[in-house]
């Protein structure tokens, strides 16, 4: 509550002149899982609602681009599914909770896109936004070091190591720490300061280790893909004088990854290798690499097949799986959820989310975080749906128009002497 009050005061006092609303939303998105883990939230979805609130206040002061029509349409397409749900969810189901759990993430994404699409931001302010998102991730990492036992003292579970995550969901912990790993890697290239780079490398080693020993692969693999995507564009944008220094940093980062991997393997008695090669503790290859996610997707595609126009309604998916699988479980894939619960409007909404950023990138090509951010959003919603605000908020960051003032200096004419 103190964090919320502080940010609200700063945003309203400065009237969002320096994109304070975006920085506040970044901090909340970065710290959402930490606040959940430590029971600091008022209710479970507080993080998503806070991000929406800050960005709406920011738009109240600075407005939104007139070119955001596609994302207004996207938001409108979400609500027919709520109407359908009011007719399909059973009498025993908690309509408010089921709908809020499934619709808050997509709405958060829509609001983030409305705020960021075509919005100009100075490169220095953009780096501050990323730093605001990184700081609570560092705090969560340190919390895990202090409040979880050593790997030498616990029994490791290969399906998700709750002992290493303080009893909280390994999937969410892995997702947010994976983003932290990615942000720390990018700082090694975007910031040229030996002291800061040394601190970032130490934090990278510590955070990479905590992400690996969650034994949840989604966040780690997503981080690796995002780093590669970032380096592709960053390397392409470099001039010949700085390429050699970039090559050295890439080599150093690769060496850090190897150190973290071998140390994690040693601390887990080699079980981390079994996890990432889809083997059990005995070294036998498992048949299903998705840990049951394919079966969930199949039920959602079946629901879409039988209800292609209207869908089954927002939040009905859990009950639908209970009826057909005998297990009431939430979805792990946002794409199949959009299809099953929203029907044909879900397809249109998905097309907007994919093709609008692509058109934006080909028009400007000034944000070398673009591909990495879109990849983080897409990969995260495919293994963890939109349980947290981070993929929604990061999607919005990909739509920012970054202005580099150093490359566009203002030339002032000298006044003629009298």
PDB file of C-alpha atoms in Angstrom, residues 46-319:
ATOM      1  CA  UNK A  46      -3.601  -6.662  -7.381  1.00  0.00           C
ATOM      2  CA  UNK A  47      -0.502  -6.404  -9.589  1.00  0.00           C
ATOM      3  CA  UNK A  48      -2.433  -6.432 -12.873  1.00  0.00           C
ATOM      4  CA  UNK A  49      -5.002  -3.943 -11.599  1.00  0.00           C
ATOM      5  CA  UNK A  50      -2.239  -1.645 -10.318  1.00  0.00           C
ATOM      6  CA  UNK A  51      -0.489  -1.670 -13.709  1.00  0.00           C
ATOM      7  CA  UNK A  52      -3.812  -0.839 -15.397  1.00  0.00           C
ATOM      8  CA  UNK A  53      -4.521   1.949 -12.891  1.00  0.00           C
ATOM      9  CA  UNK A  54      -1.113   3.637 -13.242  1.00  0.00           C
ATOM     10  CA  UNK A  55      -1.214   3.539 -17.045  1.00  0.00           C
ATOM     11  CA  UNK A  56      -4.782   4.902 -17.152  1.00  0.00           C
ATOM     12  CA  UNK A  57      -3.748   7.795 -14.908  1.00  0.00           C
ATOM     13  CA  UNK A  58      -0.756   8.368 -17.176  1.00  0.00           C
ATOM     14  CA  UNK A  59      -3.019   8.495 -20.236  1.00  0.00           C
ATOM     15  CA  UNK A  60      -5.319  10.926 -18.414  1.00  0.00           C
ATOM     16  CA  UNK A  61      -2.445  13.414 -18.193  1.00  0.00           C
ATOM     17  CA  UNK A  62      -0.661  12.731 -21.507  1.00  0.00           C
ATOM     18  CA  UNK A  63      -3.299  11.017 -23.642  1.00  0.00           C
ATOM     19  CA  UNK A  64      -2.766   8.208 -26.131  1.00  0.00           C
ATOM     20  CA  UNK A  65      -1.904   8.158 -29.822  1.00  0.00           C
ATOM     21  CA  UNK A  66      -4.729   8.533 -32.332  1.00  0.00           C
ATOM     22  CA  UNK A  67      -3.319   5.436 -34.042  1.00  0.00           C
ATOM     23  CA  UNK A  68      -4.314   3.074 -31.224  1.00  0.00           C
ATOM     24  CA  UNK A  69      -7.595   2.048 -32.911  1.00  0.00           C
ATOM     25  CA  UNK A  70      -6.492  -1.617 -33.357  1.00  0.00           C
ATOM     26  CA  UNK A  71      -6.000  -1.981 -29.610  1.00  0.00           C
ATOM     27  CA  UNK A  72      -9.348  -0.352 -28.803  1.00  0.00           C
ATOM     28  CA  UNK A  73     -10.891  -2.969 -31.086  1.00  0.00           C
ATOM     29  CA  UNK A  74      -8.899  -5.679 -29.314  1.00  0.00           C
ATOM     30  CA  UNK A  75     -10.283  -4.606 -25.926  1.00  0.00           C
ATOM     31  CA  UNK A  76     -13.849  -4.486 -27.268  1.00  0.00           C
ATOM     32  CA  UNK A  77     -13.479  -8.039 -28.597  1.00  0.00           C
ATOM     33  CA  UNK A  78     -12.787  -9.365 -25.110  1.00  0.00           C
ATOM     34  CA  UNK A  79     -16.131  -8.475 -23.567  1.00  0.00           C
ATOM     35  CA  UNK A  80     -18.596 -10.562 -25.621  1.00  0.00           C
ATOM     36  CA  UNK A  81     -16.859 -13.539 -24.008  1.00  0.00           C
ATOM     37  CA  UNK A  82     -17.869 -12.186 -20.592  1.00  0.00           C
ATOM     38  CA  UNK A  83     -21.504 -12.041 -21.710  1.00  0.00           C
ATOM     39  CA  UNK A  84     -21.302 -15.626 -22.979  1.00  0.00           C
ATOM     40  CA  UNK A  85     -19.743 -16.695 -19.667  1.00  0.00           C
ATOM     41  CA  UNK A  86     -22.698 -15.265 -17.751  1.00  0.00           C
ATOM     42  CA  UNK A  87     -24.833 -17.863 -19.533  1.00  0.00           C
ATOM     43  CA  UNK A  88     -22.439 -20.846 -19.576  1.00  0.00           C
ATOM     44  CA  UNK A  89     -20.698 -20.871 -16.176  1.00  0.00           C
ATOM     45  CA  UNK A  90     -22.490 -23.193 -13.781  1.00  0.00           C
ATOM     46  CA  UNK A  91     -24.548 -21.985 -10.847  1.00  0.00           C
ATOM     47  CA  UNK A  92     -21.940 -23.374  -8.427  1.00  0.00           C
ATOM     48  CA  UNK A  93     -19.057 -21.564 -10.140  1.00  0.00           C
ATOM     49  CA  UNK A  94     -17.714 -18.280  -8.798  1.00  0.00           C
ATOM     50  CA  UNK A  95     -18.459 -16.083 -11.825  1.00  0.00           C
ATOM     51  CA  UNK A  96     -16.531 -13.030 -10.612  1.00  0.00           C
ATOM     52  CA  UNK A  97     -13.323 -14.920  -9.747  1.00  0.00           C
ATOM     53  CA  UNK A  98     -13.332 -17.076 -12.879  1.00  0.00           C
ATOM     54  CA  UNK A  99     -13.854 -14.089 -15.179  1.00  0.00           C
ATOM     55  CA  UNK A 100     -11.440 -11.762 -13.351  1.00  0.00           C
ATOM     56  CA  UNK A 101      -8.666 -14.389 -13.326  1.00  0.00           C
ATOM     57  CA  UNK A 102      -8.887 -14.937 -17.088  1.00  0.00           C
ATOM     58  CA  UNK A 103      -9.721 -11.433 -18.368  1.00  0.00           C
ATOM     59  CA  UNK A 104      -7.431  -9.258 -16.226  1.00  0.00           C
ATOM     60  CA  UNK A 105      -4.277 -10.296 -18.128  1.00  0.00           C
ATOM     61  CA  UNK A 106      -5.626  -9.549 -21.622  1.00  0.00           C
ATOM     62  CA  UNK A 107      -7.079  -6.222 -20.412  1.00  0.00           C
ATOM     63  CA  UNK A 108      -3.714  -5.341 -18.846  1.00  0.00           C
ATOM     64  CA  UNK A 109      -2.070  -6.040 -22.208  1.00  0.00           C
ATOM     65  CA  UNK A 110      -4.593  -3.860 -24.028  1.00  0.00           C
ATOM     66  CA  UNK A 111      -4.077  -0.921 -21.664  1.00  0.00           C
ATOM     67  CA  UNK A 112      -0.276  -1.294 -21.879  1.00  0.00           C
ATOM     68  CA  UNK A 113      -0.509  -1.225 -25.661  1.00  0.00           C
ATOM     69  CA  UNK A 114      -2.774   1.854 -25.597  1.00  0.00           C
ATOM     70  CA  UNK A 115      -0.280   3.745 -23.438  1.00  0.00           C
ATOM     71  CA  UNK A 116       2.874   2.726 -25.328  1.00  0.00           C
ATOM     72  CA  UNK A 117       1.821   2.512 -28.999  1.00  0.00           C
ATOM     73  CA  UNK A 118       3.532   5.308 -30.939  1.00  0.00           C
ATOM     74  CA  UNK A 119       4.555   7.030 -27.681  1.00  0.00           C
ATOM     75  CA  UNK A 120       7.927   8.761 -27.912  1.00  0.00           C
ATOM     76  CA  UNK A 121      10.340   8.184 -25.042  1.00  0.00           C
ATOM     77  CA  UNK A 122      13.944   9.268 -24.620  1.00  0.00           C
ATOM     78  CA  UNK A 123      16.469   6.436 -24.535  1.00  0.00           C
ATOM     79  CA  UNK A 124      17.588   7.482 -21.037  1.00  0.00           C
ATOM     80  CA  UNK A 125      13.991   7.300 -19.746  1.00  0.00           C
ATOM     81  CA  UNK A 126      13.516   3.937 -21.433  1.00  0.00           C
ATOM     82  CA  UNK A 127      16.553   2.589 -19.575  1.00  0.00           C
ATOM     83  CA  UNK A 128      15.067   3.906 -16.320  1.00  0.00           C
ATOM     84  CA  UNK A 129      11.859   2.009 -17.033  1.00  0.00           C
ATOM     85  CA  UNK A 130      13.847  -1.218 -17.478  1.00  0.00           C
ATOM     86  CA  UNK A 131      15.788  -0.500 -14.278  1.00  0.00           C
ATOM     87  CA  UNK A 132      12.536   0.028 -12.375  1.00  0.00           C
ATOM     88  CA  UNK A 133      11.368  -3.390 -13.569  1.00  0.00           C
ATOM     89  CA  UNK A 134      14.688  -5.027 -12.661  1.00  0.00           C
ATOM     90  CA  UNK A 135      15.004  -3.741  -9.077  1.00  0.00           C
ATOM     91  CA  UNK A 136      12.151  -5.789  -7.508  1.00  0.00           C
ATOM     92  CA  UNK A 137      13.438  -8.845  -9.384  1.00  0.00           C
ATOM     93  CA  UNK A 138      16.797  -8.418  -7.645  1.00  0.00           C
ATOM     94  CA  UNK A 139      14.942  -8.063  -4.328  1.00  0.00           C
ATOM     95  CA  UNK A 140      13.060 -11.306  -4.985  1.00  0.00           C
ATOM     96  CA  UNK A 141      16.270 -13.104  -5.868  1.00  0.00           C
ATOM     97  CA  UNK A 142      17.881 -12.006  -2.590  1.00  0.00           C
ATOM     98  CA  UNK A 143      14.741 -13.059  -0.698  1.00  0.00           C
ATOM     99  CA  UNK A 144      15.095 -16.567  -2.129  1.00  0.00           C
ATOM    100  CA  UNK A 145      18.738 -16.768  -1.043  1.00  0.00           C
ATOM    101  CA  UNK A 146      17.857 -15.785   2.529  1.00  0.00           C
ATOM    102  CA  UNK A 147      14.585 -17.663   2.972  1.00  0.00           C
ATOM    103  CA  UNK A 148      15.062 -20.983   1.157  1.00  0.00           C
ATOM    104  CA  UNK A 149      17.247 -23.903   2.248  1.00  0.00           C
ATOM    105  CA  UNK A 150      20.418 -25.028   0.535  1.00  0.00           C
ATOM    106  CA  UNK A 151      20.024 -27.571  -2.255  1.00  0.00           C
ATOM    107  CA  UNK A 152      22.220 -29.897  -0.195  1.00  0.00           C
ATOM    108  CA  UNK A 153      19.524 -30.099   2.491  1.00  0.00           C
ATOM    109  CA  UNK A 154      16.364 -30.793   0.462  1.00  0.00           C
ATOM    110  CA  UNK A 155      14.816 -33.419  -1.745  1.00  0.00           C
ATOM    111  CA  UNK A 156      14.715 -32.071  -5.289  1.00  0.00           C
ATOM    112  CA  UNK A 157      11.563 -32.454  -7.392  1.00  0.00           C
ATOM    113  CA  UNK A 158      12.099 -32.669 -11.153  1.00  0.00           C
ATOM    114  CA  UNK A 159       8.582 -31.433 -11.963  1.00  0.00           C
ATOM    115  CA  UNK A 160       9.099 -28.052 -10.311  1.00  0.00           C
ATOM    116  CA  UNK A 161      11.312 -27.505  -7.310  1.00  0.00           C
ATOM    117  CA  UNK A 162       9.173 -25.818  -4.624  1.00  0.00           C
ATOM    118  CA  UNK A 163      12.037 -26.115  -2.130  1.00  0.00           C
ATOM    119  CA  UNK A 164      14.033 -23.608  -4.212  1.00  0.00           C
ATOM    120  CA  UNK A 165      11.158 -21.151  -4.643  1.00  0.00           C
ATOM    121  CA  UNK A 166      10.057 -20.692  -1.058  1.00  0.00           C
ATOM    122  CA  UNK A 167       6.983 -22.869  -1.618  1.00  0.00           C
ATOM    123  CA  UNK A 168       5.626 -20.574  -4.340  1.00  0.00           C
ATOM    124  CA  UNK A 169       4.891 -21.662  -7.933  1.00  0.00           C
ATOM    125  CA  UNK A 170       8.168 -22.523  -9.736  1.00  0.00           C
ATOM    126  CA  UNK A 171       6.612 -21.613 -13.090  1.00  0.00           C
ATOM    127  CA  UNK A 172       5.981 -17.993 -12.057  1.00  0.00           C
ATOM    128  CA  UNK A 173       9.329 -17.685 -10.234  1.00  0.00           C
ATOM    129  CA  UNK A 174      11.158 -19.040 -13.273  1.00  0.00           C
ATOM    130  CA  UNK A 175       9.305 -16.645 -15.604  1.00  0.00           C
ATOM    131  CA  UNK A 176      10.167 -13.482 -13.653  1.00  0.00           C
ATOM    132  CA  UNK A 177      13.769 -14.501 -12.889  1.00  0.00           C
ATOM    133  CA  UNK A 178      14.194 -15.346 -16.569  1.00  0.00           C
ATOM    134  CA  UNK A 179      13.197 -11.789 -17.426  1.00  0.00           C
ATOM    135  CA  UNK A 180      15.674 -10.547 -14.813  1.00  0.00           C
ATOM    136  CA  UNK A 181      18.435 -12.599 -16.466  1.00  0.00           C
ATOM    137  CA  UNK A 182      17.540 -11.086 -19.830  1.00  0.00           C
ATOM    138  CA  UNK A 183      17.546  -7.499 -18.502  1.00  0.00           C
ATOM    139  CA  UNK A 184      20.921  -8.004 -16.801  1.00  0.00           C
ATOM    140  CA  UNK A 185      22.382  -9.412 -20.034  1.00  0.00           C
ATOM    141  CA  UNK A 186      21.195  -6.402 -22.036  1.00  0.00           C
ATOM    142  CA  UNK A 187      22.743  -4.019 -19.512  1.00  0.00           C
ATOM    143  CA  UNK A 188      26.148  -5.554 -20.263  1.00  0.00           C
ATOM    144  CA  UNK A 189      25.810  -4.189 -23.798  1.00  0.00           C
ATOM    145  CA  UNK A 190      23.797  -0.993 -23.357  1.00  0.00           C
ATOM    146  CA  UNK A 191      25.815   0.376 -20.405  1.00  0.00           C
ATOM    147  CA  UNK A 192      29.561   0.967 -20.755  1.00  0.00           C
ATOM    148  CA  UNK A 193      30.746   1.293 -17.166  1.00  0.00           C
ATOM    149  CA  UNK A 194      33.163  -1.220 -15.611  1.00  0.00           C
ATOM    150  CA  UNK A 195      31.828  -0.959 -12.076  1.00  0.00           C
ATOM    151  CA  UNK A 196      28.181  -1.285 -13.129  1.00  0.00           C
ATOM    152  CA  UNK A 197      29.048  -4.115 -15.522  1.00  0.00           C
ATOM    153  CA  UNK A 198      30.877  -5.983 -12.749  1.00  0.00           C
ATOM    154  CA  UNK A 199      27.891  -5.655 -10.411  1.00  0.00           C
ATOM    155  CA  UNK A 200      25.534  -6.773 -13.188  1.00  0.00           C
ATOM    156  CA  UNK A 201      27.684  -9.851 -13.911  1.00  0.00           C
ATOM    157  CA  UNK A 202      27.593 -10.880 -10.248  1.00  0.00           C
ATOM    158  CA  UNK A 203      23.822 -10.409 -10.170  1.00  0.00           C
ATOM    159  CA  UNK A 204      23.535 -12.353 -13.434  1.00  0.00           C
ATOM    160  CA  UNK A 205      25.338 -15.336 -11.942  1.00  0.00           C
ATOM    161  CA  UNK A 206      23.185 -15.258  -8.808  1.00  0.00           C
ATOM    162  CA  UNK A 207      19.897 -14.806 -10.664  1.00  0.00           C
ATOM    163  CA  UNK A 208      20.733 -17.378 -13.332  1.00  0.00           C
ATOM    164  CA  UNK A 209      21.399 -19.969 -10.614  1.00  0.00           C
ATOM    165  CA  UNK A 210      18.098 -19.266  -8.840  1.00  0.00           C
ATOM    166  CA  UNK A 211      16.218 -19.480 -12.158  1.00  0.00           C
ATOM    167  CA  UNK A 212      17.798 -22.820 -13.079  1.00  0.00           C
ATOM    168  CA  UNK A 213      17.189 -24.581  -9.758  1.00  0.00           C
ATOM    169  CA  UNK A 214      13.454 -23.867  -9.911  1.00  0.00           C
ATOM    170  CA  UNK A 215      13.499 -26.798 -12.376  1.00  0.00           C
ATOM    171  CA  UNK A 216      10.837 -24.931 -14.367  1.00  0.00           C
ATOM    172  CA  UNK A 217      12.238 -24.733 -17.886  1.00  0.00           C
ATOM    173  CA  UNK A 218       9.899 -22.186 -19.444  1.00  0.00           C
ATOM    174  CA  UNK A 219      11.371 -19.027 -17.937  1.00  0.00           C
ATOM    175  CA  UNK A 220      15.000 -20.074 -18.525  1.00  0.00           C
ATOM    176  CA  UNK A 221      14.515 -21.087 -22.155  1.00  0.00           C
ATOM    177  CA  UNK A 222      12.518 -17.898 -22.778  1.00  0.00           C
ATOM    178  CA  UNK A 223      15.389 -15.829 -21.353  1.00  0.00           C
ATOM    179  CA  UNK A 224      17.901 -17.512 -23.656  1.00  0.00           C
ATOM    180  CA  UNK A 225      15.730 -16.908 -26.736  1.00  0.00           C
ATOM    181  CA  UNK A 226      15.205 -13.254 -25.731  1.00  0.00           C
ATOM    182  CA  UNK A 227      18.947 -12.680 -25.275  1.00  0.00           C
ATOM    183  CA  UNK A 228      19.618 -14.102 -28.753  1.00  0.00           C
ATOM    184  CA  UNK A 229      16.860 -11.932 -30.266  1.00  0.00           C
ATOM    185  CA  UNK A 230      18.272  -8.823 -28.573  1.00  0.00           C
ATOM    186  CA  UNK A 231      21.831  -9.541 -29.744  1.00  0.00           C
ATOM    187  CA  UNK A 232      20.724 -10.044 -33.354  1.00  0.00           C
ATOM    188  CA  UNK A 233      19.342  -6.496 -33.574  1.00  0.00           C
ATOM    189  CA  UNK A 234      21.951  -4.937 -31.285  1.00  0.00           C
ATOM    190  CA  UNK A 235      24.818  -6.422 -33.301  1.00  0.00           C
ATOM    191  CA  UNK A 236      23.212  -5.291 -36.550  1.00  0.00           C
ATOM    192  CA  UNK A 237      22.956  -1.702 -35.262  1.00  0.00           C
ATOM    193  CA  UNK A 238      26.594  -1.471 -34.122  1.00  0.00           C
ATOM    194  CA  UNK A 239      29.165   0.507 -36.062  1.00  0.00           C
ATOM    195  CA  UNK A 240      32.480  -1.103 -37.035  1.00  0.00           C
ATOM    196  CA  UNK A 241      34.402   0.571 -34.167  1.00  0.00           C
ATOM    197  CA  UNK A 242      32.285  -1.070 -31.437  1.00  0.00           C
ATOM    198  CA  UNK A 243      31.848  -4.566 -32.915  1.00  0.00           C
ATOM    199  CA  UNK A 244      35.092  -5.863 -31.387  1.00  0.00           C
ATOM    200  CA  UNK A 245      34.042  -4.753 -27.901  1.00  0.00           C
ATOM    201  CA  UNK A 246      30.615  -6.324 -28.438  1.00  0.00           C
ATOM    202  CA  UNK A 247      32.232  -9.634 -29.431  1.00  0.00           C
ATOM    203  CA  UNK A 248      34.239  -9.659 -26.194  1.00  0.00           C
ATOM    204  CA  UNK A 249      31.101  -9.062 -24.137  1.00  0.00           C
ATOM    205  CA  UNK A 250      29.232 -11.841 -25.938  1.00  0.00           C
ATOM    206  CA  UNK A 251      32.109 -14.229 -25.179  1.00  0.00           C
ATOM    207  CA  UNK A 252      32.157 -13.159 -21.510  1.00  0.00           C
ATOM    208  CA  UNK A 253      28.387 -13.628 -21.212  1.00  0.00           C
ATOM    209  CA  UNK A 254      28.628 -17.103 -22.732  1.00  0.00           C
ATOM    210  CA  UNK A 255      31.332 -17.991 -20.205  1.00  0.00           C
ATOM    211  CA  UNK A 256      29.073 -16.804 -17.364  1.00  0.00           C
ATOM    212  CA  UNK A 257      26.244 -19.022 -18.620  1.00  0.00           C
ATOM    213  CA  UNK A 258      28.564 -22.052 -18.608  1.00  0.00           C
ATOM    214  CA  UNK A 259      29.734 -21.286 -15.068  1.00  0.00           C
ATOM    215  CA  UNK A 260      26.122 -21.028 -13.839  1.00  0.00           C
ATOM    216  CA  UNK A 261      25.132 -24.257 -15.612  1.00  0.00           C
ATOM    217  CA  UNK A 262      28.010 -26.346 -14.226  1.00  0.00           C
ATOM    218  CA  UNK A 263      27.589 -24.931 -10.725  1.00  0.00           C
ATOM    219  CA  UNK A 264      23.828 -25.674 -10.821  1.00  0.00           C
ATOM    220  CA  UNK A 265      24.534 -29.189 -12.082  1.00  0.00           C
ATOM    221  CA  UNK A 266      26.979 -29.770  -9.234  1.00  0.00           C
ATOM    222  CA  UNK A 267      24.571 -28.480  -6.572  1.00  0.00           C
ATOM    223  CA  UNK A 268      21.706 -30.647  -7.906  1.00  0.00           C
ATOM    224  CA  UNK A 269      23.844 -33.789  -8.383  1.00  0.00           C
ATOM    225  CA  UNK A 270      23.320 -33.663 -12.143  1.00  0.00           C
ATOM    226  CA  UNK A 271      19.524 -33.684 -11.937  1.00  0.00           C
ATOM    227  CA  UNK A 272      19.283 -30.330 -13.701  1.00  0.00           C
ATOM    228  CA  UNK A 273      20.700 -32.023 -16.820  1.00  0.00           C
ATOM    229  CA  UNK A 274      17.991 -34.700 -16.580  1.00  0.00           C
ATOM    230  CA  UNK A 275      15.317 -32.025 -16.325  1.00  0.00           C
ATOM    231  CA  UNK A 276      16.415 -30.160 -19.446  1.00  0.00           C
ATOM    232  CA  UNK A 277      16.826 -33.373 -21.453  1.00  0.00           C
ATOM    233  CA  UNK A 278      13.324 -34.501 -20.362  1.00  0.00           C
ATOM    234  CA  UNK A 279      14.496 -37.429 -18.238  1.00  0.00           C
ATOM    235  CA  UNK A 280      13.382 -38.632 -14.832  1.00  0.00           C
ATOM    236  CA  UNK A 281      15.646 -39.025 -11.797  1.00  0.00           C
ATOM    237  CA  UNK A 282      16.717 -42.478 -13.035  1.00  0.00           C
ATOM    238  CA  UNK A 283      17.812 -41.018 -16.376  1.00  0.00           C
ATOM    239  CA  UNK A 284      14.944 -42.563 -18.363  1.00  0.00           C
ATOM    240  CA  UNK A 285      13.488 -40.454 -21.187  1.00  0.00           C
ATOM    241  CA  UNK A 286       9.927 -39.218 -20.555  1.00  0.00           C
ATOM    242  CA  UNK A 287       7.257 -39.496 -23.240  1.00  0.00           C
ATOM    243  CA  UNK A 288       5.641 -36.062 -22.686  1.00  0.00           C
ATOM    244  CA  UNK A 289       7.975 -33.073 -22.730  1.00  0.00           C
ATOM    245  CA  UNK A 290       5.116 -30.635 -22.027  1.00  0.00           C
ATOM    246  CA  UNK A 291       4.173 -32.076 -18.593  1.00  0.00           C
ATOM    247  CA  UNK A 292       0.500 -32.455 -19.531  1.00  0.00           C
ATOM    248  CA  UNK A 293       0.038 -29.113 -21.306  1.00  0.00           C
ATOM    249  CA  UNK A 294      -0.774 -30.756 -24.666  1.00  0.00           C
ATOM    250  CA  UNK A 295      -3.818 -32.479 -23.177  1.00  0.00           C
ATOM    251  CA  UNK A 296      -5.095 -29.138 -21.847  1.00  0.00           C
ATOM    252  CA  UNK A 297      -4.606 -27.497 -25.264  1.00  0.00           C
ATOM    253  CA  UNK A 298      -6.470 -30.377 -26.926  1.00  0.00           C
ATOM    254  CA  UNK A 299      -9.532 -29.798 -24.738  1.00  0.00           C
ATOM    255  CA  UNK A 300      -9.471 -26.063 -25.549  1.00  0.00           C
ATOM    256  CA  UNK A 301      -9.208 -26.720 -29.293  1.00  0.00           C
ATOM    257  CA  UNK A 302     -12.075 -29.203 -28.954  1.00  0.00           C
ATOM    258  CA  UNK A 303     -14.128 -26.502 -27.217  1.00  0.00           C
ATOM    259  CA  UNK A 304     -13.351 -24.102 -30.075  1.00  0.00           C
ATOM    260  CA  UNK A 305     -14.357 -26.757 -32.626  1.00  0.00           C
ATOM    261  CA  UNK A 306     -17.762 -27.177 -30.994  1.00  0.00           C
ATOM    262  CA  UNK A 307     -18.297 -23.437 -30.310  1.00  0.00           C
ATOM    263  CA  UNK A 308     -16.402 -21.595 -33.091  1.00  0.00           C
ATOM    264  CA  UNK A 309     -18.523 -18.430 -33.174  1.00  0.00           C
ATOM    265  CA  UNK A 310     -19.118 -17.407 -29.564  1.00  0.00           C
ATOM    266  CA  UNK A 311     -16.673 -19.659 -27.691  1.00  0.00           C
ATOM    267  CA  UNK A 312     -17.566 -21.194 -24.337  1.00  0.00           C
ATOM    268  CA  UNK A 313     -17.191 -17.928 -22.382  1.00  0.00           C
ATOM    269  CA  UNK A 314     -14.443 -16.351 -20.292  1.00  0.00           C
ATOM    270  CA  UNK A 315     -13.533 -18.552 -17.319  1.00  0.00           C
ATOM    271  CA  UNK A 316     -15.587 -21.540 -18.509  1.00  0.00           C
ATOM    272  CA  UNK A 317     -12.431 -23.412 -19.574  1.00  0.00           C
ATOM    273  CA  UNK A 318     -11.712 -24.686 -16.060  1.00  0.00           C
ATOM    274  CA  UNK A 319     -15.204 -26.179 -15.759  1.00  0.00           C
TER     275      UNK A 319
END
